[in-house]
PDB file of C-alpha atoms in Angstrom:
ATOM      1  CA  MET A1210     -16.040  14.781  -5.937  1.00 48.00           C
ATOM      2  CA  LYS A1211     -13.026  15.400  -7.762  1.00 62.00           C
ATOM      3  CA  ILE A1212     -11.018  12.032  -8.261  1.00 69.00           C
ATOM      4  CA  ILE A1213      -8.000  11.927  -6.237  1.00 83.00           C
ATOM      5  CA  PHE A1214      -7.386   8.370  -7.403  1.00 88.00           C
ATOM      6  CA  LYS A1215      -3.175   9.100  -7.843  1.00 89.00           C
ATOM      7  CA  GLU A1216      -2.962  11.020  -4.941  1.00 91.00           C
ATOM      8  CA  ALA A1217      -4.432   8.207  -3.061  1.00 91.00           C
ATOM      9  CA  LEU A1218      -2.351   5.979  -4.007  1.00 91.00           C
ATOM     10  CA  THR A1219       0.224   8.021  -3.767  1.00 92.00           C
ATOM     11  CA  VAL A1220      -0.359   8.120   0.250  1.00 92.00           C
ATOM     12  CA  GLY A1221      -0.907   4.746   0.542  1.00 92.00           C
ATOM     13  CA  GLY A1222       2.500   3.883  -1.185  1.00 92.00           C
ATOM     14  CA  LEU A1223       4.244   6.765   1.277  1.00 91.00           C
ATOM     15  CA  TYR A1224       2.959   4.597   4.261  1.00 91.00           C
ATOM     16  CA  GLY A1225       3.250   1.367   2.950  1.00 88.00           C
ATOM     17  CA  VAL A1226       7.423   2.372   2.151  1.00 87.00           C
ATOM     18  CA  THR A1227       8.101   4.042   5.252  1.00 87.00           C
ATOM     19  CA  SER A1228       6.027   1.556   7.713  1.00 84.00           C
ATOM     20  CA  LEU A1229       7.969  -1.540   6.288  1.00 79.00           C
ATOM     21  CA  SER A1230      11.501   0.438   5.991  1.00 81.00           C
ATOM     22  CA  LEU A1231      11.410   2.872   8.846  1.00 77.00           C
ATOM     23  CA  GLY A1232       8.909   0.338  11.023  1.00 71.00           C
ATOM     24  CA  LEU A1233      11.721  -2.137  11.526  1.00 74.00           C
ATOM     25  CA  PHE A1234      13.944  -0.332  13.033  1.00 78.00           C
ATOM     26  CA  ILE A1235      12.036   2.385  15.290  1.00 81.00           C
ATOM     27  CA  GLU A1236       8.473   1.736  15.835  1.00 81.00           C
ATOM     28  CA  PHE A1237       7.339   4.959  16.727  1.00 82.00           C
ATOM     29  CA  LEU A1238       8.102   6.246  12.911  1.00 81.00           C
ATOM     30  CA  SER A1239       5.492   3.634  12.229  1.00 82.00           C
ATOM     31  CA  SER A1240       3.087   4.552  14.105  1.00 85.00           C
ATOM     32  CA  LEU A1241       4.047   7.861  13.177  1.00 87.00           C
ATOM     33  CA  SER A1242       4.031   7.312   9.424  1.00 86.00           C
ATOM     34  CA  PHE A1243       0.670   5.158   9.995  1.00 88.00           C
ATOM     35  CA  TYR A1244      -1.502   8.166  11.851  1.00 91.00           C
ATOM     36  CA  LEU A1245      -0.176  10.684   8.844  1.00 90.00           C
ATOM     37  CA  PHE A1246      -1.357   8.063   5.914  1.00 91.00           C
ATOM     38  CA  PHE A1247      -4.628   8.193   8.270  1.00 92.00           C
ATOM     39  CA  LEU A1248      -4.831  12.110   8.560  1.00 93.00           C
ATOM     40  CA  ALA A1249      -3.978  12.077   4.846  1.00 92.00           C
ATOM     41  CA  LEU A1250      -6.918   9.846   3.799  1.00 90.00           C
ATOM     42  CA  ILE A1251      -9.500  12.002   5.780  1.00 92.00           C
ATOM     43  CA  MET A1252      -7.899  15.067   3.794  1.00 91.00           C
ATOM     44  CA  LEU A1253      -8.524  13.141   0.582  1.00 90.00           C
ATOM     45  CA  CYS A1254     -12.074  12.594   1.320  1.00 88.00           C
ATOM     46  CA  PHE A1255     -12.430  15.877   2.023  1.00 88.00           C
ATOM     47  CA  ASN A1256     -11.471  16.541  -1.417  1.00 86.00           C
ATOM     48  CA  ARG A1257      -8.086  18.306   0.214  1.00 88.00           C
ATOM     49  CA  ILE A1258      -4.456  16.805  -1.080  1.00 89.00           C
ATOM     50  CA  PRO A1259      -2.270  17.284   1.342  1.00 90.00           C
ATOM     51  CA  LYS A1260       0.673  19.721   0.480  1.00 92.00           C
ATOM     52  CA  PHE A1261       3.253  17.039   1.165  1.00 90.00           C
ATOM     53  CA  ILE A1262       1.321  14.978  -1.125  1.00 90.00           C
ATOM     54  CA  GLU A1263       1.709  17.804  -4.098  1.00 91.00           C
ATOM     55  CA  ALA A1264       5.667  19.052  -3.389  1.00 93.00           C
ATOM     56  CA  ILE A1265       6.105  14.803  -4.341  1.00 92.00           C
ATOM     57  CA  GLN A1266       4.255  14.459  -7.007  1.00 91.00           C
ATOM     58  CA  ASN A1267       5.480  17.690  -8.581  1.00 93.00           C
ATOM     59  CA  ASN A1268       9.146  17.279  -7.715  1.00 95.00           C
ATOM     60  CA  TYR A1269       9.411  13.581  -8.148  1.00 93.00           C
ATOM     61  CA  PRO A1270       7.632  12.292 -10.613  1.00 91.00           C
ATOM     62  CA  LYS A1271       9.159   9.240 -11.598  1.00 91.00           C
ATOM     63  CA  ILE A1272       9.610   8.453  -7.663  1.00 92.00           C
ATOM     64  CA  THR A1273       5.476   9.660  -7.701  1.00 93.00           C
ATOM     65  CA  ILE A1274       5.044   6.306  -9.679  1.00 92.00           C
ATOM     66  CA  TYR A1275       6.890   3.798  -7.344  1.00 93.00           C
ATOM     67  CA  LEU A1276       4.730   5.315  -4.938  1.00 92.00           C
ATOM     68  CA  GLN A1277       1.382   4.622  -6.630  1.00 92.00           C
ATOM     69  CA  TYR A1278       2.259   1.095  -7.813  1.00 93.00           C
ATOM     70  CA  PHE A1279       3.299   0.479  -4.188  1.00 91.00           C
ATOM     71  CA  GLY A1280       0.072   1.778  -2.779  1.00 92.00           C
ATOM     72  CA  ILE A1281      -1.700  -1.262  -4.404  1.00 90.00           C
ATOM     73  CA  PRO A1282      -0.456  -4.054  -2.513  1.00 89.00           C
ATOM     74  CA  THR A1283      -0.865  -1.862   0.764  1.00 88.00           C
ATOM     75  CA  TYR A1284      -4.485  -0.926  -0.070  1.00 90.00           C
ATOM     76  CA  LEU A1285      -4.419  -4.906  -0.437  1.00 88.00           C
ATOM     77  CA  VAL A1286      -3.857  -6.007   2.296  1.00 85.00           C
ATOM     78  CA  ILE A1287      -5.505  -2.985   4.258  1.00 87.00           C
ATOM     79  CA  PHE A1288      -8.203  -4.859   2.434  1.00 88.00           C
ATOM     80  CA  LEU A1289      -8.129  -8.126   2.715  1.00 85.00           C
ATOM     81  CA  THR A1290      -7.258  -7.793   6.611  1.00 84.00           C
ATOM     82  CA  LEU A1291     -10.036  -5.992   6.879  1.00 87.00           C
ATOM     83  CA  GLY A1292     -12.012  -8.930   5.030  1.00 85.00           C
ATOM     84  CA  LEU A1293     -10.857 -11.769   6.743  1.00 80.00           C
ATOM     85  CA  LEU A1294     -11.655  -9.692  10.363  1.00 83.00           C
ATOM     86  CA  LEU A1295     -15.015  -8.919   8.846  1.00 85.00           C
ATOM     87  CA  PHE A1296     -14.762 -12.525   8.384  1.00 80.00           C
ATOM     88  CA  VAL A1297     -13.705 -13.678  11.881  1.00 76.00           C
ATOM     89  CA  LEU A1298     -16.528 -11.593  13.749  1.00 80.00           C
ATOM     90  CA  LEU A1299     -19.613 -12.855  11.141  1.00 80.00           C
ATOM     91  CA  PHE A1300     -18.254 -16.580  11.550  1.00 76.00           C
ATOM     92  CA  PRO A1301     -16.367 -16.920  14.793  1.00 73.00           C
ATOM     93  CA  TYR A1302     -16.905 -20.803  14.843  1.00 68.00           C
ATOM     94  CA  TRP A1303     -15.010 -21.739  11.224  1.00 65.00           C
ATOM     95  CA  SER A1304     -12.079 -19.661  12.230  1.00 61.00           C
ATOM     96  CA  GLU A1305     -10.672 -21.892  14.694  1.00 65.00           C
ATOM     97  CA  VAL A1306      -7.201 -22.892  13.550  1.00 62.00           C
ATOM     98  CA  ASN A1307      -5.221 -25.832  16.059  1.00 62.00           C
ATOM     99  CA  TRP A1308      -1.674 -24.019  15.781  1.00 60.00           C
ATOM    100  CA  ASN A1309       0.651 -26.595  14.589  1.00 62.00           C
ATOM    101  CA  PRO A1310       3.977 -25.290  15.102  1.00 59.00           C
ATOM    102  CA  GLU A1311       5.942 -27.471  12.134  1.00 55.00           C
ATOM    103  CA  GLU A1312       3.402 -26.287   9.559  1.00 58.00           C
ATOM    104  CA  THR A1313       3.931 -22.936   7.929  1.00 62.00           C
ATOM    105  CA  LYS A1314       2.413 -22.534   4.427  1.00 70.00           C
ATOM    106  CA  LEU A1315       0.136 -20.382   5.553  1.00 67.00           C
ATOM    107  CA  ALA A1316       3.413 -17.933   6.697  1.00 70.00           C
ATOM    108  CA  THR A1317       4.928 -18.964   2.939  1.00 76.00           C
ATOM    109  CA  ILE A1318       1.567 -18.040   1.276  1.00 76.00           C
ATOM    110  CA  GLY A1319       2.202 -15.037   2.816  1.00 75.00           C
ATOM    111  CA  LEU A1320       5.417 -14.200   1.827  1.00 79.00           C
ATOM    112  CA  VAL A1321       5.025 -15.358  -1.564  1.00 84.00           C
ATOM    113  CA  PHE A1322       2.010 -13.023  -1.654  1.00 83.00           C
ATOM    114  CA  ASN A1323       4.179 -10.716  -0.472  1.00 81.00           C
ATOM    115  CA  LEU A1324       6.956 -11.443  -3.038  1.00 86.00           C
ATOM    116  CA  VAL A1325       4.379 -11.143  -5.766  1.00 89.00           C
ATOM    117  CA  ILE A1326       2.189  -7.872  -5.920  1.00 88.00           C
ATOM    118  CA  TYR A1327       5.674  -6.265  -4.373  1.00 88.00           C
ATOM    119  CA  GLY A1328       7.561  -7.540  -7.044  1.00 89.00           C
ATOM    120  CA  SER A1329       5.092  -7.326  -9.747  1.00 90.00           C
ATOM    121  CA  ALA A1330       4.166  -3.516  -9.076  1.00 90.00           C
ATOM    122  CA  LEU A1331       8.318  -2.874  -9.014  1.00 89.00           C
ATOM    123  CA  GLY A1332       8.447  -4.236 -12.671  1.00 90.00           C
ATOM    124  CA  THR A1333       5.468  -2.465 -13.957  1.00 90.00           C
ATOM    125  CA  ALA A1334       6.460   0.941 -12.090  1.00 91.00           C
ATOM    126  CA  THR A1335       9.839   0.248 -13.522  1.00 90.00           C
ATOM    127  CA  TYR A1336       8.063  -0.491 -16.348  1.00 90.00           C
ATOM    128  CA  LYS A1337       6.146   3.081 -16.577  1.00 88.00           C
ATOM    129  CA  ALA A1338       8.743   5.015 -15.303  1.00 86.00           C
ATOM    130  CA  PHE A1339      11.429   4.168 -18.238  1.00 86.00           C
ATOM    131  CA  PHE A1340      10.249   2.014 -20.596  1.00 84.00           C
ATOM    132  CA  ALA A1341       6.868   3.016 -21.652  1.00 76.00           C
ATOM    133  CA  GLU A1342       7.806   6.320 -22.810  1.00 70.00           C
ATOM    134  CA  LYS A1343      10.488   5.742 -25.174  1.00 68.00           C
ATOM    135  CA  ASN A1344       8.037   2.842 -26.654  1.00 66.00           C
ATOM    136  CA  LYS A1345       5.545   5.542 -27.346  1.00 66.00           C
ATOM    137  CA  ARG A1346       8.199   7.886 -28.585  1.00 62.00           C
ATOM    138  CA  SER A1347       9.358   4.925 -31.446  1.00 62.00           C
ATOM    139  CA  SER A1348       6.133   3.933 -32.758  1.00 57.00           C
TER     140      SER A1348
END
């Protein structure tokens, strides 16, 4: 089996960027990006790299770095959501929550989590895209 880690991260990053930016305005585009993401993941499972991913990686190497680093939080959110859903399905009596509108701690924690994860991905991608090559050349 061929290792397709970078392609999978690029697909996740492309899905994350399109669903967050376009999905705010047009729900149809968000759904379309999810279907393309799911189709591309199925293709990657069968060792077939989609042509649009190859084109992005070959023509835009710095954008590819950003997409790969934005793919990490996308997969992290997907796996955390699936894990929490599995937890709720296995232990439904532990998941009873009495929601109080004055308490927004969970929403604040989610916002801080997103800011930290996406901020660190942006910072790491910027370092790798622009400064890592200069540091290697100077050494």
